[in-house]
Amino acid sequence: MKNSFKELIKGLIHENPTFVLMLGLCPTLAVSISLINGLGMGVAATFVIIFSNILIAALKDVIPDKVRIPCYIVVIATFVTITELVMKAYFPPLNRALGIYVPLIVVNCIVLGRAEAFASKNKILNSLMDGIGMGIGFTMALLLISGIRELLGSGKLFGYNVFSNFEPMLIIAMPSGALLVIGLLLGFFNFLKGRKA
Amino acid sequence: MSKLIVPSSPHLHSGESVSRIMWTVILCLIPAGAAGVIIFGLSALWTIILAVVSAVLCEWLIQALTKRKISVLDGSAILTGLLLAYNLPAQVPFWIPIIGAIFSISIAKMAFGGLGQNIFNPALAGRVFLMASWPKYLTIFTKPFNYDAVTSATPLALLKEGKLVQHIPNWDLFLGIRGGCIGEVCIIALLAGALFLLIRGYISWHIPVSFIATAGLLTWAFGGKTFFSGDWIFHILSGGLILGAFFMATDYVTSPLTRKGHLVFGIGCGALTAVIRLWGGYPEGVSYAILIMNAATPLVDRYTKNRVYGTKIK
């Protein structure tokens, strides 16, 4: 049990998928314009990571080694389709905002990366914990980036105005602003890590 | 700078240093700034002072925090702030030059490792950052000699919108009696400063001449209703072409090393400027052209190496 708890917390900070493993940057750059989008993408990806990790860990002995990647993709695509249909049915505005990036979770490097690097070599319980940790880590990173971008780029948080008299920094709401924010945050975290070491 | 390779003797000290060159360039820029203040009023002076002071303070703060050698007095931060202010309209809100200078120094210069390490010209990076963030403040220009809040568009913006009805006399463009950024309008003052730099040998003619000639040639060829009928004198004298070609494209750090490279760099800048002005979405393209060629500088350097003395000619 202690071991699986370790798998859970490593994804939060120590092996954070966005800031340490540098995975899944494409959806991070694209959807982190507002907190709602970031949260939606984070939750959707977390769901997919958890269930694909469980299923792949359960099936790892019957999947032939040579065709494992196509098999993983089929498993992941199944859960992404479920996510997309649920999102379309119950959260249509969010689905419209995220657009093509919901189906693109299929090729999100985090999901495939965890399947290949962790779930295919570990037991179901540990894979579940790994999936939860990685999903929460990804969501936290998305919330941090999208919070900064929404605050500076449009002066709002969760769609509500924060400042009464604020000139939004439009560049932060553009893709170039996403690269800037991620780069600066990455530099900041590396600085913290270097000081600890 | 820790690994300085010294070739064999004899050595001759030229008396030049980074700070001496920087201060000379600053002096050469003062006439254009003074002309800008005369044309646009005291608000231009405030913009210049705010940009310079915040650039210097920001560099000092970063160097103090990271415990690097404090080198704010070498003039490079002052030059960055000055060039940034020269690229802004006179009546911007007070926080525009401050934020621009902070971005120039902290992101475009110090984050890359400080003077000599930056890929992009810091002043232009700051301007483009401001342009992308608050476009509405950077496209309102003061009318010359109307110190209150009368605004006018730049000649290039009028041309882009098809509203340039009457021809602006070339002489007015040459003296700087037009809407525009603080330091770019007075061509004669800019040319006087540039001439001094050329005579002292601080800049070579290769980048400015190839830059301006290419932009002039392309706007002459494609700028008019038929081929070779464009108003190339208007295009050379308006916008930031002269300021950019002589003072910003020639930045030592972000331009190629060899003469051949300088020519490639200048032609690239000129071609991009003409393309953006004639077919792009923005009325003016000098700053984008220089930044794009800054990014291409390592590549240009790689293909324009000088032949090492004694090696074979290909």
Short mmCIF file of C-alpha atoms in Angstrom, two decimals:
data_model
loop_
_atom_site.label_atom_id
_atom_site.label_comp_id
_atom_site.label_asym_id
_atom_site.label_seq_id
_atom_site.Cartn_x
_atom_site.Cartn_y
_atom_site.Cartn_z
CA MET A 1 0.00 0.00 0.00
CA LYS A 2 2.82 2.35 0.86
CA ASN A 3 4.36 1.60 -2.50
CA SER A 4 1.23 2.47 -4.43
CA PHE A 5 0.86 5.70 -2.48
CA LYS A 6 4.31 6.63 -3.69
CA GLU A 7 3.14 6.05 -7.27
CA LEU A 8 0.27 8.41 -6.61
CA ILE A 9 2.20 11.39 -5.34
CA LYS A 10 5.16 11.21 -7.72
CA GLY A 11 3.01 12.55 -10.58
CA LEU A 12 2.06 15.66 -8.66
CA ILE A 13 5.40 17.40 -8.39
CA HIS A 14 8.41 15.13 -8.64
CA GLU A 15 7.48 13.72 -12.06
CA ASN A 16 4.90 16.30 -13.05
CA PRO A 17 3.95 15.43 -16.65
CA THR A 18 4.02 19.01 -17.93
CA PHE A 19 6.88 20.64 -16.05
CA VAL A 20 9.24 17.70 -15.50
CA LEU A 21 8.47 15.04 -18.10
CA MET A 22 7.54 17.74 -20.66
CA LEU A 23 4.73 15.61 -22.08
CA GLY A 24 1.42 16.73 -23.55
CA LEU A 25 2.62 20.24 -24.36
CA CYS A 26 0.45 20.51 -27.48
CA PRO A 27 -2.92 20.47 -25.66
CA THR A 28 -1.35 22.53 -22.86
CA LEU A 29 -0.37 25.29 -25.27
CA ALA A 30 -3.65 25.16 -27.16
CA VAL A 31 -6.34 25.04 -24.49
CA SER A 32 -4.80 26.95 -21.58
CA ILE A 33 -6.51 30.23 -22.49
CA SER A 34 -9.03 30.11 -19.63
CA LEU A 35 -9.38 28.21 -16.36
CA ILE A 36 -12.59 26.51 -17.51
CA ASN A 37 -10.87 25.13 -20.60
CA GLY A 38 -7.85 24.05 -18.58
CA LEU A 39 -10.00 22.29 -16.00
CA GLY A 40 -12.11 20.58 -18.67
CA MET A 41 -9.08 19.31 -20.55
CA GLY A 42 -7.41 18.22 -17.28
CA VAL A 43 -10.42 16.23 -16.10
CA ALA A 44 -10.97 14.63 -19.50
CA ALA A 45 -7.33 13.61 -19.80
CA THR A 46 -7.29 12.33 -16.18
CA PHE A 47 -10.27 10.09 -16.89
CA VAL A 48 -8.60 8.67 -19.99
CA ILE A 49 -5.23 8.14 -18.27
CA ILE A 50 -6.76 6.33 -15.27
CA PHE A 51 -8.93 3.91 -17.24
CA SER A 52 -6.46 3.21 -20.02
CA ASN A 53 -3.78 2.55 -17.38
CA ILE A 54 -6.06 0.06 -15.60
CA LEU A 55 -7.08 -1.74 -18.76
CA ILE A 56 -3.58 -1.91 -20.21
CA ALA A 57 -2.16 -3.18 -16.92
CA ALA A 58 -4.86 -5.86 -16.91
CA LEU A 59 -4.27 -6.83 -20.52
CA LYS A 60 -0.48 -6.59 -20.56
CA ASP A 61 0.00 -10.38 -20.54
CA VAL A 62 -2.28 -11.05 -23.48
CA ILE A 63 -1.12 -8.16 -25.70
CA PRO A 64 1.60 -9.38 -28.09
CA ASP A 65 4.75 -7.35 -27.71
CA LYS A 66 5.14 -6.56 -31.42
CA VAL A 67 1.75 -4.90 -31.83
CA ARG A 68 1.48 -3.33 -28.39
CA ILE A 69 1.33 0.30 -29.55
CA PRO A 70 -1.70 -0.23 -31.85
CA CYS A 71 -3.38 -2.16 -29.02
CA TYR A 72 -2.75 0.70 -26.58
CA ILE A 73 -4.13 3.16 -29.10
CA VAL A 74 -7.32 1.14 -29.47
CA VAL A 75 -7.79 1.06 -25.68
CA ILE A 76 -7.08 4.79 -25.35
CA ALA A 77 -9.32 5.69 -28.30
CA THR A 78 -12.18 3.81 -26.65
CA PHE A 79 -12.00 5.95 -23.53
CA VAL A 80 -11.48 9.15 -25.49
CA THR A 81 -14.63 8.38 -27.48
CA ILE A 82 -16.55 7.87 -24.24
CA THR A 83 -15.20 11.20 -22.93
CA GLU A 84 -16.06 13.02 -26.10
CA LEU A 85 -19.61 11.68 -26.26
CA VAL A 86 -20.22 12.52 -22.59
CA MET A 87 -18.81 15.99 -23.10
CA LYS A 88 -20.94 16.55 -26.20
CA ALA A 89 -24.06 15.42 -24.35
CA TYR A 90 -23.65 17.28 -21.07
CA PHE A 91 -21.13 20.11 -21.62
CA PRO A 92 -21.61 21.33 -25.20
CA PRO A 93 -20.04 24.80 -24.64
CA LEU A 94 -16.89 23.25 -23.18
CA ASN A 95 -16.77 20.79 -26.06
CA ARG A 96 -16.99 23.64 -28.53
CA ALA A 97 -14.23 25.55 -26.72
CA LEU A 98 -11.85 22.59 -26.64
CA GLY A 99 -12.72 21.61 -30.21
CA ILE A 100 -10.34 19.23 -31.92
CA TYR A 101 -8.24 18.85 -28.76
CA VAL A 102 -10.72 16.42 -27.19
CA PRO A 103 -10.34 13.72 -29.88
CA LEU A 104 -6.63 14.53 -29.92
CA ILE A 105 -6.30 13.18 -26.37
CA VAL A 106 -5.85 9.84 -28.19
CA VAL A 107 -2.38 10.90 -29.24
CA ASN A 108 -1.62 12.87 -26.06
CA CYS A 109 1.92 11.89 -25.14
CA ILE A 110 1.07 11.61 -21.45
CA VAL A 111 -1.55 8.90 -21.97
CA LEU A 112 0.54 6.80 -24.35
CA GLY A 113 3.69 7.55 -22.37
CA ARG A 114 2.21 6.23 -19.12
CA ALA A 115 0.80 3.18 -20.91
CA GLU A 116 4.16 2.34 -22.44
CA ALA A 117 6.44 3.35 -19.58
CA PHE A 118 4.35 2.30 -16.58
CA ALA A 119 1.10 0.37 -17.07
CA SER A 120 2.66 -2.24 -19.36
CA LYS A 121 5.15 -3.18 -16.66
CA ASN A 122 3.20 -2.82 -13.41
CA LYS A 123 0.26 -4.28 -11.51
CA ILE A 124 -3.27 -2.91 -11.80
CA LEU A 125 -3.34 -1.12 -8.43
CA ASN A 126 -0.04 0.67 -9.02
CA SER A 127 -1.12 1.61 -12.55
CA LEU A 128 -4.34 3.05 -11.18
CA MET A 129 -2.41 5.13 -8.66
CA ASP A 130 0.04 6.24 -11.33
CA GLY A 131 -2.87 7.28 -13.56
CA ILE A 132 -4.53 9.28 -10.78
CA GLY A 133 -1.26 11.01 -9.86
CA MET A 134 -0.34 11.85 -13.44
CA GLY A 135 -3.87 13.05 -14.20
CA ILE A 136 -3.95 15.34 -11.17
CA GLY A 137 -0.43 16.57 -11.92
CA PHE A 138 -1.46 17.41 -15.50
CA THR A 139 -4.63 19.14 -14.29
CA MET A 140 -2.68 21.18 -11.73
CA ALA A 141 -0.18 22.30 -14.35
CA LEU A 142 -2.99 23.23 -16.73
CA LEU A 143 -4.78 25.19 -14.00
CA LEU A 144 -1.60 27.07 -13.13
CA ILE A 145 -0.85 28.01 -16.75
CA SER A 146 -4.43 28.79 -17.71
CA GLY A 147 -4.96 30.79 -14.50
CA ILE A 148 -1.98 33.02 -15.27
CA ARG A 149 -3.01 33.36 -18.91
CA GLU A 150 -6.64 34.15 -18.14
CA LEU A 151 -5.69 36.68 -15.47
CA LEU A 152 -3.14 38.54 -17.61
CA GLY A 153 -4.60 37.92 -21.04
CA SER A 154 -8.18 38.90 -20.34
CA GLY A 155 -8.22 40.12 -16.73
CA LYS A 156 -10.63 37.42 -15.59
CA LEU A 157 -10.68 34.27 -13.47
CA PHE A 158 -13.23 31.54 -14.29
CA GLY A 159 -14.87 34.07 -16.59
CA TYR A 160 -15.39 36.72 -13.89
CA ASN A 161 -13.73 40.12 -14.00
CA VAL A 162 -11.04 40.48 -11.36
CA PHE A 163 -9.86 44.01 -11.89
CA SER A 164 -12.06 47.02 -12.32
CA ASN A 165 -9.61 48.96 -14.48
CA PHE A 166 -7.25 46.67 -16.31
CA GLU A 167 -5.76 46.69 -19.77
CA PRO A 168 -5.41 43.02 -20.75
CA MET A 169 -2.03 41.91 -22.05
CA LEU A 170 -3.30 40.47 -25.31
CA ILE A 171 -0.10 38.63 -26.16
CA ILE A 172 -0.58 36.29 -23.19
CA ALA A 173 -3.90 35.11 -24.64
CA MET A 174 -2.17 34.30 -27.95
CA PRO A 175 -0.18 31.08 -28.58
CA SER A 176 3.08 33.00 -28.23
CA GLY A 177 1.97 33.99 -24.72
CA ALA A 178 1.42 30.32 -23.86
CA LEU A 179 5.00 29.55 -24.85
CA LEU A 180 6.24 32.52 -22.82
CA VAL A 181 4.29 31.54 -19.70
CA ILE A 182 5.33 27.87 -19.91
CA GLY A 183 8.95 28.80 -20.51
CA LEU A 184 9.07 31.20 -17.55
CA LEU A 185 7.30 28.72 -15.22
CA LEU A 186 9.68 25.98 -16.32
CA GLY A 187 12.65 28.21 -15.62
CA PHE A 188 11.21 29.07 -12.22
CA PHE A 189 10.67 25.40 -11.28
CA ASN A 190 14.15 24.45 -12.46
CA PHE A 191 15.52 27.30 -10.35
CA LEU A 192 13.68 25.95 -7.28
CA LYS A 193 14.95 22.44 -8.02
CA GLY A 194 18.51 23.68 -8.43
CA ARG A 195 18.33 25.47 -5.08
CA LYS A 196 17.06 22.37 -3.29
CA ALA A 197 19.82 20.19 -4.71
CA MET B 1 33.15 35.28 -21.63
CA SER B 2 35.15 33.02 -19.32
CA LYS B 3 37.12 31.50 -22.19
CA LEU B 4 38.90 34.26 -24.02
CA ILE B 5 41.17 32.96 -26.78
CA VAL B 6 44.12 35.24 -27.30
CA PRO B 7 46.11 34.81 -30.52
CA SER B 8 49.87 35.13 -30.56
CA SER B 9 51.56 38.52 -30.22
CA PRO B 10 52.09 41.31 -31.22
CA HIS B 11 48.95 42.91 -29.85
CA LEU B 12 47.77 46.43 -30.30
CA HIS B 13 45.23 48.03 -28.00
CA SER B 14 42.80 50.18 -29.93
CA GLY B 15 41.40 51.99 -26.94
CA GLU B 16 37.90 50.79 -27.81
CA SER B 17 35.61 49.15 -25.31
CA VAL B 18 32.00 48.03 -25.20
CA SER B 19 30.97 50.96 -23.03
CA ARG B 20 32.74 53.51 -25.25
CA ILE B 21 30.94 52.20 -28.35
CA MET B 22 27.60 52.14 -26.52
CA TRP B 23 27.98 55.68 -25.26
CA THR B 24 28.97 56.90 -28.73
CA VAL B 25 25.87 55.30 -30.25
CA ILE B 26 23.75 56.94 -27.52
CA LEU B 27 25.28 60.31 -28.35
CA CYS B 28 24.59 59.77 -32.04
CA LEU B 29 20.95 59.04 -31.25
CA ILE B 30 20.40 62.21 -29.23
CA PRO B 31 19.74 64.54 -32.23
CA ALA B 32 16.90 62.31 -33.45
CA GLY B 33 15.38 62.22 -29.96
CA ALA B 34 15.70 65.96 -29.58
CA ALA B 35 13.96 66.40 -32.91
CA GLY B 36 11.22 64.05 -31.73
CA VAL B 37 10.71 66.12 -28.58
CA ILE B 38 10.55 69.32 -30.63
CA ILE B 39 8.06 67.80 -33.06
CA PHE B 40 5.81 65.95 -30.59
CA GLY B 41 6.24 67.94 -27.38
CA LEU B 42 7.28 67.14 -23.83
CA SER B 43 5.30 63.91 -23.62
CA ALA B 44 7.93 62.41 -25.94
CA LEU B 45 10.64 63.40 -23.47
CA TRP B 46 8.75 61.71 -20.61
CA THR B 47 8.39 58.52 -22.63
CA ILE B 48 12.13 58.49 -23.34
CA ILE B 49 13.06 59.13 -19.70
CA LEU B 50 10.68 56.47 -18.38
CA ALA B 51 11.96 53.85 -20.81
CA VAL B 52 15.63 54.56 -20.10
CA VAL B 53 15.25 54.73 -16.33
CA SER B 54 13.21 51.54 -16.11
CA ALA B 55 15.62 49.68 -18.42
CA VAL B 56 18.59 50.67 -16.25
CA LEU B 57 16.79 49.88 -12.97
CA CYS B 58 15.59 46.53 -14.28
CA GLU B 59 19.07 45.49 -15.41
CA TRP B 60 20.59 46.60 -12.12
CA LEU B 61 17.93 44.72 -10.14
CA ILE B 62 18.42 41.48 -12.08
CA GLN B 63 22.20 41.66 -11.83
CA ALA B 64 21.98 42.34 -8.10
CA LEU B 65 19.49 39.53 -7.50
CA THR B 66 21.47 36.96 -9.48
CA LYS B 67 24.73 38.23 -7.95
CA ARG B 68 26.26 38.92 -11.35
CA LYS B 69 28.68 41.73 -12.04
CA ILE B 70 26.77 45.02 -12.06
CA SER B 71 27.39 46.47 -15.49
CA VAL B 72 24.56 48.95 -15.97
CA LEU B 73 26.98 51.78 -16.64
CA ASP B 74 28.33 50.18 -19.81
CA GLY B 75 25.49 51.96 -21.58
CA SER B 76 23.84 48.95 -23.18
CA ALA B 77 20.74 49.13 -20.99
CA ILE B 78 20.46 52.87 -21.59
CA LEU B 79 20.75 52.25 -25.33
CA THR B 80 18.05 49.59 -25.17
CA GLY B 81 15.68 51.89 -23.29
CA LEU B 82 16.44 54.75 -25.67
CA LEU B 83 15.82 52.68 -28.80
CA LEU B 84 12.63 51.27 -27.30
CA ALA B 85 11.31 54.77 -26.59
CA TYR B 86 12.28 55.88 -30.11
CA ASN B 87 9.99 53.11 -31.39
CA LEU B 88 6.95 54.28 -29.43
CA PRO B 89 4.43 57.01 -30.19
CA ALA B 90 4.85 60.12 -28.06
CA GLN B 91 1.59 60.04 -26.11
CA VAL B 92 1.49 56.50 -24.75
CA PRO B 93 0.27 55.87 -21.18
CA PHE B 94 3.15 56.07 -18.72
CA TRP B 95 3.18 52.32 -18.00
CA ILE B 96 3.74 51.33 -21.65
CA PRO B 97 7.44 52.32 -21.82
CA ILE B 98 8.00 50.88 -18.31
CA ILE B 99 6.56 47.45 -19.11
CA GLY B 100 8.24 47.46 -22.52
CA ALA B 101 11.64 48.22 -20.99
CA ILE B 102 11.19 45.52 -18.34
CA PHE B 103 10.31 42.98 -21.04
CA SER B 104 13.25 44.08 -23.21
CA ILE B 105 15.78 43.76 -20.43
CA SER B 106 14.49 40.81 -18.41
CA ILE B 107 13.12 38.49 -21.10
CA ALA B 108 14.87 39.47 -24.32
CA LYS B 109 18.28 40.20 -22.80
CA MET B 110 18.97 38.88 -19.29
CA ALA B 111 17.06 35.61 -19.65
CA PHE B 112 19.37 34.75 -22.54
CA GLY B 113 22.46 35.53 -20.46
CA GLY B 114 22.93 39.27 -20.72
CA LEU B 115 24.86 41.48 -23.10
CA GLY B 116 26.36 39.53 -25.98
CA GLN B 117 24.15 36.47 -25.54
CA ASN B 118 20.77 37.70 -26.71
CA ILE B 119 19.40 36.32 -29.97
CA PHE B 120 16.98 39.17 -30.62
CA ASN B 121 17.47 42.88 -30.47
CA PRO B 122 16.05 43.67 -26.99
CA ALA B 123 14.53 47.05 -27.90
CA LEU B 124 12.69 45.60 -30.89
CA ALA B 125 11.54 42.57 -28.91
CA GLY B 126 10.09 44.99 -26.34
CA ARG B 127 8.35 46.99 -29.05
CA VAL B 128 6.84 43.92 -30.69
CA PHE B 129 5.71 42.66 -27.28
CA LEU B 130 3.94 45.96 -26.63
CA MET B 131 2.52 45.99 -30.15
CA ALA B 132 1.03 42.53 -29.67
CA SER B 133 -0.25 43.29 -26.18
CA TRP B 134 -1.71 46.79 -26.42
CA PRO B 135 -2.05 47.57 -30.13
CA LYS B 136 -4.49 50.42 -29.61
CA TYR B 137 -1.96 52.54 -27.71
CA LEU B 138 0.83 51.89 -30.16
CA THR B 139 -1.08 52.98 -33.21
CA ILE B 140 -2.19 56.41 -31.99
CA PHE B 141 0.27 59.03 -33.10
CA THR B 142 0.54 62.67 -32.17
CA LYS B 143 0.13 65.21 -34.92
CA PRO B 144 3.40 67.14 -35.41
CA PHE B 145 3.55 70.50 -33.60
CA ASN B 146 0.15 69.93 -32.00
CA TYR B 147 1.18 69.20 -28.45
CA ASP B 148 -2.35 68.55 -27.22
CA ALA B 149 -4.07 65.27 -27.90
CA VAL B 150 -4.64 65.71 -31.62
CA THR B 151 -3.85 62.43 -33.29
CA SER B 152 -2.93 61.52 -36.80
CA ALA B 153 -2.09 58.30 -38.59
CA THR B 154 1.35 57.63 -40.01
CA PRO B 155 1.79 58.09 -43.75
CA LEU B 156 2.29 54.33 -44.10
CA ALA B 157 -0.95 53.56 -42.25
CA LEU B 158 -2.79 56.00 -44.50
CA LEU B 159 -1.27 54.32 -47.52
CA LYS B 160 -2.34 50.88 -46.27
CA GLU B 161 -5.92 52.03 -45.74
CA GLY B 162 -5.95 53.74 -49.12
CA LYS B 163 -6.54 57.15 -47.53
CA LEU B 164 -3.33 58.81 -48.65
CA VAL B 165 -5.03 61.31 -50.89
CA GLN B 166 -2.64 64.16 -51.09
CA HIS B 167 1.04 63.61 -51.59
CA ILE B 168 3.15 64.44 -48.55
CA PRO B 169 6.13 66.51 -49.67
CA ASN B 170 9.37 64.54 -49.46
CA TRP B 171 10.93 67.49 -47.71
CA ASP B 172 8.42 67.16 -44.83
CA LEU B 173 9.21 63.47 -44.55
CA PHE B 174 12.92 64.26 -44.54
CA LEU B 175 12.59 66.81 -41.74
CA GLY B 176 10.15 64.66 -39.79
CA ILE B 177 6.95 66.67 -40.01
CA ARG B 178 4.60 63.70 -40.01
CA GLY B 179 2.91 61.32 -37.59
CA GLY B 180 5.12 58.54 -36.30
CA CYS B 181 7.20 57.17 -33.46
CA ILE B 182 9.40 59.54 -31.44
CA GLY B 183 12.79 58.69 -32.87
CA GLU B 184 11.97 57.60 -36.39
CA VAL B 185 10.52 60.77 -37.89
CA CYS B 186 13.45 63.15 -38.25
CA ILE B 187 15.48 61.55 -41.02
CA ILE B 188 18.09 64.30 -41.21
CA ALA B 189 18.96 63.98 -37.50
CA LEU B 190 19.18 60.20 -37.81
CA LEU B 191 21.44 60.49 -40.85
CA ALA B 192 23.72 62.94 -39.03
CA GLY B 193 24.16 60.47 -36.16
CA ALA B 194 24.62 57.55 -38.54
CA LEU B 195 27.24 59.43 -40.54
CA PHE B 196 29.29 59.95 -37.39
CA LEU B 197 29.10 56.23 -36.58
CA LEU B 198 30.15 55.35 -40.13
CA ILE B 199 33.09 57.73 -40.03
CA ARG B 200 34.23 56.38 -36.68
CA GLY B 201 33.95 52.86 -38.10
CA TYR B 202 31.54 51.66 -35.41
CA ILE B 203 29.13 50.45 -38.07
CA SER B 204 29.91 49.40 -41.62
CA TRP B 205 27.89 50.50 -44.63
CA HIS B 206 26.97 46.95 -45.64
CA ILE B 207 23.82 46.36 -43.56
CA PRO B 208 22.19 49.83 -43.87
CA VAL B 209 22.90 50.25 -47.57
CA SER B 210 21.78 46.77 -48.59
CA PHE B 211 18.74 47.06 -46.29
CA ILE B 212 17.57 50.41 -47.65
CA ALA B 213 18.47 49.61 -51.26
CA THR B 214 16.56 46.33 -51.22
CA ALA B 215 13.50 47.88 -49.60
CA GLY B 216 13.63 50.81 -52.05
CA LEU B 217 14.07 48.54 -55.07
CA LEU B 218 11.21 46.24 -54.13
CA THR B 219 8.79 49.05 -53.27
CA TRP B 220 9.74 50.78 -56.55
CA ALA B 221 9.14 47.59 -58.52
CA PHE B 222 5.92 46.42 -56.87
CA GLY B 223 4.58 49.40 -54.89
CA GLY B 224 2.75 51.14 -57.72
CA LYS B 225 -0.21 50.33 -59.89
CA THR B 226 2.08 49.05 -62.64
CA PHE B 227 5.54 47.54 -62.39
CA PHE B 228 8.38 49.93 -61.57
CA SER B 229 6.15 52.84 -60.67
CA GLY B 230 6.20 52.65 -56.85
CA ASP B 231 7.07 55.72 -54.80
CA TRP B 232 10.35 54.40 -53.43
CA ILE B 233 11.46 57.73 -51.95
CA PHE B 234 8.27 57.82 -49.87
CA HIS B 235 8.86 54.27 -48.66
CA ILE B 236 12.46 54.95 -47.68
CA LEU B 237 11.67 58.18 -45.86
CA SER B 238 8.58 57.00 -43.99
CA GLY B 239 8.24 54.49 -41.21
CA GLY B 240 11.22 53.35 -39.19
CA LEU B 241 13.40 52.29 -42.10
CA ILE B 242 16.26 54.73 -41.52
CA LEU B 243 16.29 54.27 -37.73
CA GLY B 244 16.08 50.48 -38.11
CA ALA B 245 18.68 50.20 -40.85
CA PHE B 246 21.37 52.33 -39.21
CA PHE B 247 20.83 51.82 -35.49
CA MET B 248 18.99 48.55 -34.89
CA ALA B 249 19.90 46.16 -37.69
CA THR B 250 23.56 46.98 -37.07
CA ASP B 251 23.48 45.81 -33.44
CA TYR B 252 26.72 43.83 -33.04
CA VAL B 253 25.21 41.03 -30.99
CA THR B 254 22.30 40.14 -33.22
CA SER B 255 23.75 40.68 -36.71
CA PRO B 256 26.13 38.39 -38.64
CA LEU B 257 29.88 38.59 -38.18
CA THR B 258 31.31 38.89 -41.69
CA ARG B 259 30.84 41.48 -44.43
CA LYS B 260 29.26 38.88 -46.69
CA GLY B 261 26.88 37.99 -43.87
CA HIS B 262 26.05 41.67 -43.40
CA LEU B 263 24.96 41.92 -47.02
CA VAL B 264 22.77 38.80 -46.77
CA PHE B 265 21.29 40.15 -43.52
CA GLY B 266 20.57 43.59 -45.01
CA ILE B 267 18.99 42.20 -48.16
CA GLY B 268 16.82 39.86 -46.08
CA CYS B 269 15.69 42.74 -43.83
CA GLY B 270 14.89 44.94 -46.82
CA ALA B 271 12.98 42.24 -48.65
CA LEU B 272 10.92 41.33 -45.56
CA THR B 273 10.18 45.00 -44.87
CA ALA B 274 8.93 45.55 -48.41
CA VAL B 275 6.85 42.36 -48.35
CA ILE B 276 5.18 43.29 -45.03
CA ARG B 277 4.53 46.88 -46.13
CA LEU B 278 3.12 45.97 -49.54
CA TRP B 279 1.24 42.74 -48.87
CA GLY B 280 1.22 42.19 -45.10
CA GLY B 281 -1.43 43.02 -42.53
CA TYR B 282 0.62 45.73 -40.80
CA PRO B 283 1.44 49.11 -42.34
CA GLU B 284 5.04 48.95 -41.10
CA GLY B 285 7.37 45.96 -41.15
CA VAL B 286 10.85 47.14 -40.20
CA SER B 287 10.81 45.80 -36.64
CA TYR B 288 9.42 42.41 -37.67
CA ALA B 289 11.88 42.16 -40.56
CA ILE B 290 14.87 42.82 -38.29
CA LEU B 291 13.65 40.35 -35.66
CA ILE B 292 13.09 37.62 -38.26
CA MET B 293 16.58 38.19 -39.65
CA ASN B 294 17.95 38.16 -36.06
CA ALA B 295 16.58 34.64 -35.81
CA ALA B 296 18.30 33.75 -39.10
CA THR B 297 21.65 35.24 -38.04
CA PRO B 298 23.24 31.99 -36.75
CA LEU B 299 22.36 30.35 -40.07
CA VAL B 300 23.77 33.27 -42.07
CA ASP B 301 26.95 33.13 -40.00
CA ARG B 302 27.32 29.46 -40.73
CA TYR B 303 27.23 29.90 -44.50
CA THR B 304 29.27 33.09 -44.74
CA LYS B 305 32.41 32.13 -42.85
CA ASN B 306 35.52 33.85 -44.06
CA ARG B 307 38.15 31.64 -45.62
CA VAL B 308 40.82 30.93 -43.05
CA TYR B 309 44.14 32.32 -44.30
CA GLY B 310 46.23 29.58 -45.89
CA THR B 311 43.37 27.19 -46.61
CA LYS B 312 42.29 26.17 -50.08
CA ILE B 313 39.86 28.21 -52.16
CA LYS B 314 36.94 26.02 -53.14
#
